[in-house]
Structures are given as C-alpha cells and as structure tokens.
mmCIF file of C-alpha atoms in Angstrom:
data_model
loop_
_atom_site.group_PDB
_atom_site.id
_atom_site.type_symbol
_atom_site.label_atom_id
_atom_site.label_comp_id
_atom_site.label_asym_id
_atom_site.label_seq_id
_atom_site.Cartn_x
_atom_site.Cartn_y
_atom_site.Cartn_z
ATOM 1 C CA GLU E 6 -17.926 25.450 -7.087
ATOM 2 C CA LYS E 7 -17.573 21.778 -5.814
ATOM 3 C CA GLY E 8 -15.211 21.920 -3.095
ATOM 4 C CA CYS E 9 -12.204 19.723 -2.692
ATOM 5 C CA ASN E 10 -11.709 16.179 -1.059
ATOM 6 C CA MET E 11 -8.502 14.829 -2.379
ATOM 7 C CA GLU E 12 -4.972 13.320 -1.656
ATOM 8 C CA PHE E 13 -1.883 14.678 -3.286
ATOM 9 C CA PRO E 14 1.589 12.684 -3.143
ATOM 10 C CA MET E 15 4.542 14.823 -1.636
ATOM 11 C CA GLU E 16 7.547 14.681 -3.107
ATOM 12 C CA ASP E 17 10.164 16.278 -0.850
ATOM 13 C CA VAL E 18 10.232 13.269 2.055
ATOM 14 C CA GLU E 19 12.870 10.746 2.602
ATOM 15 C CA PRO E 20 13.613 7.468 0.854
ATOM 16 C CA GLY E 21 11.836 4.641 1.286
ATOM 17 C CA ILE E 22 8.759 7.272 3.055
ATOM 18 C CA ASN E 23 5.586 7.583 1.160
ATOM 19 C CA ALA E 24 3.610 10.914 2.424
ATOM 20 C CA TYR E 25 0.599 12.381 1.412
ATOM 21 C CA LEU E 26 -1.430 15.478 2.125
ATOM 22 C CA GLY E 27 -5.166 15.327 2.616
ATOM 23 C CA LEU E 28 -7.293 18.484 1.596
ATOM 24 C CA LYS E 29 -10.925 18.760 2.578
ATOM 25 C CA ILE E 30 -12.732 22.331 1.349
ATOM 26 C CA LYS E 31 -16.389 22.665 1.571
ATOM 27 C CA VAL E 32 -18.425 24.945 -0.277
ATOM 28 C CA PHE E 33 -19.779 28.097 2.113
ATOM 29 C CA GLY E 34 -22.907 26.916 3.094
ATOM 30 C CA GLU E 35 -22.509 23.401 2.646
ATOM 31 C CA GLN E 36 -22.683 21.025 5.197
ATOM 32 C CA GLN E 37 -20.915 17.987 4.142
ATOM 33 C CA TYR E 38 -17.558 17.455 2.497
ATOM 34 C CA PRO E 39 -17.896 16.467 -0.980
ATOM 35 C CA ASP E 40 -16.827 12.698 -1.118
ATOM 36 C CA GLY E 41 -13.251 11.397 -1.846
ATOM 37 C CA SER E 42 -11.993 9.705 -4.528
ATOM 38 C CA SER E 43 -12.783 6.095 -4.306
ATOM 39 C CA PRO E 44 -9.534 4.251 -3.208
ATOM 40 C CA GLU E 45 -10.475 1.730 -6.515
ATOM 41 C CA PHE E 46 -9.858 2.802 -9.885
ATOM 42 C CA GLU E 47 -9.711 1.102 -13.341
ATOM 43 C CA VAL E 48 -7.457 2.255 -16.151
ATOM 44 C CA THR E 49 -6.756 1.198 -19.482
ATOM 45 C CA ILE E 50 -3.045 1.948 -21.325
ATOM 46 C CA GLY E 51 -1.433 1.167 -24.244
ATOM 47 C CA LYS E 52 2.245 1.216 -25.447
ATOM 48 C CA GLY E 53 2.876 3.123 -28.872
ATOM 49 C CA GLU E 54 4.814 6.391 -30.215
ATOM 50 C CA GLY E 55 6.855 7.942 -27.750
ATOM 51 C CA ALA E 56 6.209 5.074 -24.640
ATOM 52 C CA MET E 57 7.662 1.839 -26.280
ATOM 53 C CA GLU E 58 7.517 0.459 -22.552
ATOM 54 C CA TYR E 59 4.846 0.625 -19.860
ATOM 55 C CA GLY E 60 7.665 2.058 -17.316
ATOM 56 C CA LEU E 61 6.545 0.216 -14.302
ATOM 57 C CA ASP E 62 9.056 -1.000 -11.486
ATOM 58 C CA VAL E 63 7.026 -3.548 -9.689
ATOM 59 C CA ASP E 64 7.100 -6.090 -6.756
ATOM 60 C CA SER E 65 5.258 -9.463 -6.762
ATOM 61 C CA GLN E 66 6.368 -11.329 -4.053
ATOM 62 C CA ASP E 67 3.272 -12.210 -1.986
ATOM 63 C CA SER E 68 2.244 -14.028 -5.345
ATOM 64 C CA LYS E 69 -1.318 -12.266 -5.311
ATOM 65 C CA ASN E 70 -1.064 -8.781 -5.890
ATOM 66 C CA ILE E 71 1.336 -6.417 -7.497
ATOM 67 C CA GLN E 72 2.684 -3.525 -5.762
ATOM 68 C CA ILE E 73 4.049 -0.592 -7.634
ATOM 69 C CA LEU E 74 7.167 0.774 -6.641
ATOM 70 C CA LYS E 75 8.310 3.318 -9.055
ATOM 71 C CA VAL E 76 6.706 4.881 -12.215
ATOM 72 C CA ALA E 77 9.556 5.633 -14.527
ATOM 73 C CA ASP E 78 9.655 7.102 -18.300
ATOM 74 C CA GLY E 79 7.157 5.303 -20.625
ATOM 75 C CA ALA E 80 3.206 4.673 -21.081
ATOM 76 C CA PHE E 81 2.307 4.890 -17.452
ATOM 77 C CA LYS E 82 4.184 8.327 -16.829
ATOM 78 C CA LYS E 83 2.509 9.448 -20.351
ATOM 79 C CA TYR E 84 -0.766 8.765 -19.359
ATOM 80 C CA ASN E 85 -0.149 10.436 -15.689
ATOM 81 C CA GLU E 86 0.728 13.897 -17.381
ATOM 82 C CA GLN E 87 -2.768 13.851 -18.799
ATOM 83 C CA VAL E 88 -5.055 12.874 -16.047
ATOM 84 C CA LYS E 89 -5.430 14.678 -12.244
ATOM 85 C CA PRO E 90 -4.463 13.306 -9.550
ATOM 86 C CA PRO E 91 -7.217 10.746 -8.381
ATOM 87 C CA LEU E 92 -6.781 9.111 -11.470
ATOM 88 C CA GLN E 93 -2.929 9.085 -11.947
ATOM 89 C CA VAL E 94 -0.909 5.791 -11.322
ATOM 90 C CA ILE E 95 1.537 6.191 -8.280
ATOM 91 C CA GLN E 96 4.159 4.625 -6.294
ATOM 92 C CA SER E 97 2.710 2.145 -3.690
ATOM 93 C CA ASP E 98 -0.544 1.282 -5.792
ATOM 94 C CA PHE E 99 -1.766 -2.124 -5.703
ATOM 95 C CA ILE E 100 -2.648 -3.867 -8.973
ATOM 96 C CA VAL E 101 -5.317 -6.186 -8.448
ATOM 97 C CA SER E 102 -6.267 -7.331 -11.875
ATOM 98 C CA VAL E 103 -4.622 -7.300 -15.460
ATOM 99 C CA ASN E 104 -6.916 -7.718 -18.254
ATOM 100 C CA GLY E 105 -9.330 -9.630 -16.356
ATOM 101 C CA VAL E 106 -6.310 -11.994 -14.549
ATOM 102 C CA THR E 107 -6.799 -11.588 -10.772
ATOM 103 C CA GLY E 108 -5.266 -13.302 -7.391
ATOM 104 C CA ASP E 109 -2.140 -14.887 -9.291
ATOM 105 C CA ALA E 110 0.724 -12.192 -9.321
ATOM 106 C CA VAL E 111 2.700 -14.272 -12.072
ATOM 107 C CA GLU E 112 0.009 -14.537 -14.489
ATOM 108 C CA MET E 113 -0.747 -11.177 -14.252
ATOM 109 C CA LEU E 114 2.534 -10.318 -14.963
ATOM 110 C CA LYS E 115 2.417 -11.716 -17.812
ATOM 111 C CA GLN E 116 -0.421 -9.754 -19.233
ATOM 112 C CA PHE E 117 2.289 -6.814 -19.437
ATOM 113 C CA GLN E 118 3.524 -8.852 -22.475
ATOM 114 C CA ALA E 119 0.494 -7.555 -24.625
ATOM 115 C CA ASP E 120 1.007 -3.866 -26.277
ATOM 116 C CA ARG E 121 -2.407 -2.581 -24.159
ATOM 117 C CA VAL E 122 -3.535 -3.651 -20.521
ATOM 118 C CA ASN E 123 -6.482 -2.921 -18.458
ATOM 119 C CA LEU E 124 -5.653 -2.092 -14.826
ATOM 120 C CA LYS E 125 -7.720 -2.378 -11.530
ATOM 121 C CA LEU E 126 -5.977 -0.554 -8.806
ATOM 122 C CA VAL E 127 -6.152 -0.091 -5.232
ATOM 123 C CA ARG E 128 -4.857 2.567 -3.128
ATOM 124 C CA ALA E 129 -2.397 1.529 -0.464
ATOM 125 C CA LEU E 130 -3.377 2.274 3.114
ATOM 126 C CA ASP E 131 -0.571 3.489 5.367
ATOM 127 C CA THR E 132 -1.198 2.461 9.253
ATOM 128 C CA VAL E 133 0.507 1.638 12.506
ATOM 129 C CA VAL E 134 0.113 -1.435 14.370
ATOM 130 C CA PHE E 135 0.934 -1.091 18.540
ATOM 131 C CA LEU E 136 2.164 -4.564 19.578
ATOM 132 C CA GLU E 137 3.629 -5.628 22.838
ATOM 133 C CA TYR E 138 6.236 -8.425 23.475
ATOM 134 C CA GLY E 139 4.121 -11.216 24.879
ATOM 135 C CA GLU E 140 4.789 -14.355 26.693
ATOM 136 C CA HIS E 141 5.851 -16.015 23.566
ATOM 137 C CA LYS E 142 9.280 -15.262 22.260
ATOM 138 C CA ARG E 143 8.536 -15.720 18.857
ATOM 139 C CA HIS E 144 6.641 -13.184 16.451
ATOM 140 C CA GLY E 145 5.277 -16.217 14.718
ATOM 141 C CA LEU E 146 5.353 -14.290 11.188
ATOM 142 C CA LYS E 147 6.559 -16.161 8.179
ATOM 143 C CA PHE E 148 7.742 -14.105 5.261
ATOM 144 C CA PRO E 149 8.991 -14.807 2.056
ATOM 145 C CA LYS E 150 12.409 -17.121 1.250
ATOM 146 C CA GLN E 151 13.625 -13.848 -0.268
ATOM 147 C CA VAL E 152 12.521 -10.449 1.137
ATOM 148 C CA LYS E 153 13.458 -7.687 -0.901
ATOM 149 C CA ASN E 154 12.361 -4.245 -1.693
ATOM 150 C CA ASN E 155 12.272 -2.498 1.604
ATOM 151 C CA VAL E 156 9.177 -4.374 3.129
ATOM 152 C CA LEU E 157 8.572 -7.562 4.758
ATOM 153 C CA VAL E 158 5.264 -9.103 2.895
ATOM 154 C CA VAL E 159 3.781 -11.464 5.540
ATOM 155 C CA MET E 160 2.886 -14.717 4.087
ATOM 156 C CA GLU E 161 1.470 -16.649 7.197
ATOM 157 C CA ILE E 162 1.079 -16.090 10.705
ATOM 158 C CA GLY E 163 1.796 -18.574 13.159
ATOM 159 C CA ASP E 164 1.901 -19.176 16.722
ATOM 160 C CA GLY E 165 3.698 -16.290 18.640
ATOM 161 C CA TYR E 166 2.906 -12.954 20.072
ATOM 162 C CA ILE E 167 1.370 -11.718 17.316
ATOM 163 C CA LYS E 168 -1.140 -14.075 16.684
ATOM 164 C CA GLU E 169 -2.023 -13.492 20.248
ATOM 165 C CA HIS E 170 -2.422 -9.977 19.413
ATOM 166 C CA ASN E 171 -4.750 -10.697 16.968
ATOM 167 C CA ASP E 172 -7.374 -12.901 18.839
ATOM 168 C CA LYS E 173 -7.209 -10.498 21.569
ATOM 169 C CA CYS E 174 -7.640 -7.331 19.583
ATOM 170 C CA GLU E 175 -11.343 -6.051 18.814
ATOM 171 C CA ASP E 176 -10.381 -3.362 16.008
ATOM 172 C CA GLU E 177 -9.662 -4.901 12.849
ATOM 173 C CA SER E 178 -7.498 -2.471 11.919
ATOM 174 C CA GLN E 179 -4.950 -3.219 14.392
ATOM 175 C CA LYS E 180 -4.627 -6.728 13.543
ATOM 176 C CA ILE E 181 -1.566 -7.661 11.329
ATOM 177 C CA ARG E 182 -2.893 -9.723 7.934
ATOM 178 C CA VAL E 183 -1.648 -11.767 5.663
ATOM 179 C CA TYR E 184 -0.644 -10.273 3.180
ATOM 180 C CA ASP E 185 0.331 -7.327 4.577
ATOM 181 C CA ARG E 186 3.586 -5.118 3.949
ATOM 182 C CA ILE E 187 5.843 -4.143 7.217
ATOM 183 C CA VAL E 188 7.426 -0.850 6.205
ATOM 184 C CA SER E 189 9.060 0.514 9.567
ATOM 185 C CA VAL E 190 9.671 -1.248 13.014
ATOM 186 C CA ASN E 191 9.394 1.728 15.583
ATOM 187 C CA GLY E 192 9.298 4.200 12.943
ATOM 188 C CA GLN E 193 12.711 3.343 11.493
ATOM 189 C CA VAL E 194 13.039 2.331 7.778
ATOM 190 C CA GLY E 195 15.342 0.197 6.141
ATOM 191 C CA THR E 196 16.039 -2.617 3.520
ATOM 192 C CA ALA E 197 13.732 -5.839 4.049
ATOM 193 C CA ALA E 198 16.729 -7.749 5.464
ATOM 194 C CA THR E 199 17.017 -4.660 8.548
ATOM 195 C CA LEU E 200 13.317 -4.442 9.094
ATOM 196 C CA LYS E 201 13.530 -8.302 9.559
ATOM 197 C CA SER E 202 16.273 -8.161 12.025
ATOM 198 C CA ARG E 203 14.950 -5.161 14.150
ATOM 199 C CA LEU E 204 11.518 -7.010 14.490
ATOM 200 C CA GLU E 205 13.519 -10.174 15.502
ATOM 201 C CA ARG E 206 14.911 -7.766 18.352
ATOM 202 C CA ALA E 207 12.079 -5.846 19.401
ATOM 203 C CA THR E 208 10.913 -6.173 22.796
ATOM 204 C CA GLY E 209 8.422 -4.719 25.129
ATOM 205 C CA LYS E 210 5.770 -2.409 23.634
ATOM 206 C CA PHE E 211 6.586 -1.344 19.914
ATOM 207 C CA GLN E 212 4.902 -0.275 16.876
ATOM 208 C CA LEU E 213 5.096 -1.468 13.016
ATOM 209 C CA GLY E 214 4.412 0.645 9.878
ATOM 210 C CA ILE E 215 1.756 -1.459 7.742
ATOM 211 C CA GLN E 216 0.921 -0.753 4.059
ATOM 212 C CA ARG E 217 -2.194 -2.983 2.745
ATOM 213 C CA PRO E 218 -4.637 -2.433 0.321
ATOM 214 C CA CYS E 219 -6.940 0.583 1.266
ATOM 215 C CA PRO E 220 -10.649 -0.622 1.937
ATOM 216 C CA GLU E 221 -13.554 1.039 -0.316
ATOM 217 C CA ASP E 222 -14.985 3.299 2.533
ATOM 218 C CA ALA E 223 -11.992 4.600 3.624
ATOM 219 C CA ALA E 224 -12.072 7.617 1.406
ATOM 220 C CA SER E 225 -15.633 8.499 2.891
ATOM 221 C CA SER E 226 -14.941 7.486 6.722
ATOM 222 C CA ALA E 227 -11.350 9.493 7.127
ATOM 223 C CA PRO E 228 -11.384 12.546 9.334
ATOM 224 C CA ASP E 229 -11.425 16.090 8.168
ATOM 225 C CA GLY E 230 -7.591 16.100 6.329
ATOM 226 C CA ILE E 231 -4.945 13.417 6.320
ATOM 227 C CA PHE E 232 -1.487 13.220 6.642
ATOM 228 C CA CYS E 233 -0.124 10.127 6.060
ATOM 229 C CA LEU E 234 3.564 9.439 7.227
ATOM 230 C CA LEU E 235 5.333 6.573 8.011
#
C-alpha cells in the first residue's frame, strides 16, 4: 500500500565489486514515489549466546572512519537476519561513530572490546570521476604508507593534474576528495598495489571508480531506479 523505494545488494557479482539494484514503485494514483531509505542509520548490537563475536572484517586505514569489508558469522550477521534490508549492516558501509566516539578510527575500534556497541553508519556511495592527464605529470595524490584491501584511500591532494581538475570542476560530485576510496581505474579492479600502478600509468582521458560516504540527500534526489556497478 505504501509502494517501494529501496536498494537491494546483489550477490552474484565478481569479487571486489559492489552492485545494488534500486527499485521504485508508487501506488496507483499517487504522484510521487515514497521517500528512499536514509543513507544514515543507527544500530545497537550486543554479543551474547550464539554470537560471542561481532563478526565484522573492517578497514580503518584512513584513520577517520571504519569501512566494513565483510559481515561474517557473529552478532551483526545474526542481527541482519532479523531486520529488513534498509536496516541491515552490509559490506561497504562506513562506521562513523561507535559508542559516541567519532573521527578517530583507532579509538572507535577500541569500543568493540565492549559487549555492546552503538553504531552510527552511512551507506557507501559508488560514483565515477572522469579525469584527463594534464600538464602536470604527477597526479599529486598521497595514500597510506601501506596500501591494502583492494582500495586506494586518498589522504592528501597535492600539486598535480587532479588538483587542477578539482580547481576547474564546478560539479562537487566530480571532484576527488580527501578520504575518497579509489576502487577501480578505467573500470578495472584489483589489489591496492595494482590500482596504484594503473593510476601511475594512466594517460589521456580516463576514469576512477570512487567510493565515499553517501550524502544525506542522495536517497531522495536519485533518479527513478538505480543500478550501481563498479
């Protein structure tokens, strides 16, 4: 009776690829689709009988947020089995607060030593940024000293053709930002080291697959139906 405006994670995809099928249905006679699920949500989960571990495999290399790489057996998987998809904790979600601690991934991770945690999460937004190799021969991006987990986390944007791109670009969504996660180069995924090598060799016009926390207004401003594949 209320229609539908939801995204469903797709399971049968290649390793390293996150794919979602967006479905919008409005009730006959209604002019508007129902509001989409908020990209931000909060959950409180505790360990207990049948789930002695939380079961999250995470990445904290940007030192600010924590990104979920996998939901394995444990308290979070048990929680997911009991709630609808909009409230499930899934791979690629960003954890931005744990028990009120924010902005420090190391301190947030320490909170998981407790038997119960309150998390604020933000869905990941997958987007593509189109670039062109400019006069500068360097991209100017700095990454963590030890890159890992099939992503390149942007820690700093120095002088180079990407900074030039940002300075000229009027579309905020097409700018490379600090803490962006590069997940593909010209549509090709791979290890962090492989992605870095491909970026170093990129010439002419090319594209970067980017993953970042989803803006609050993304759910309501999205077009009719979304299929996101990077």
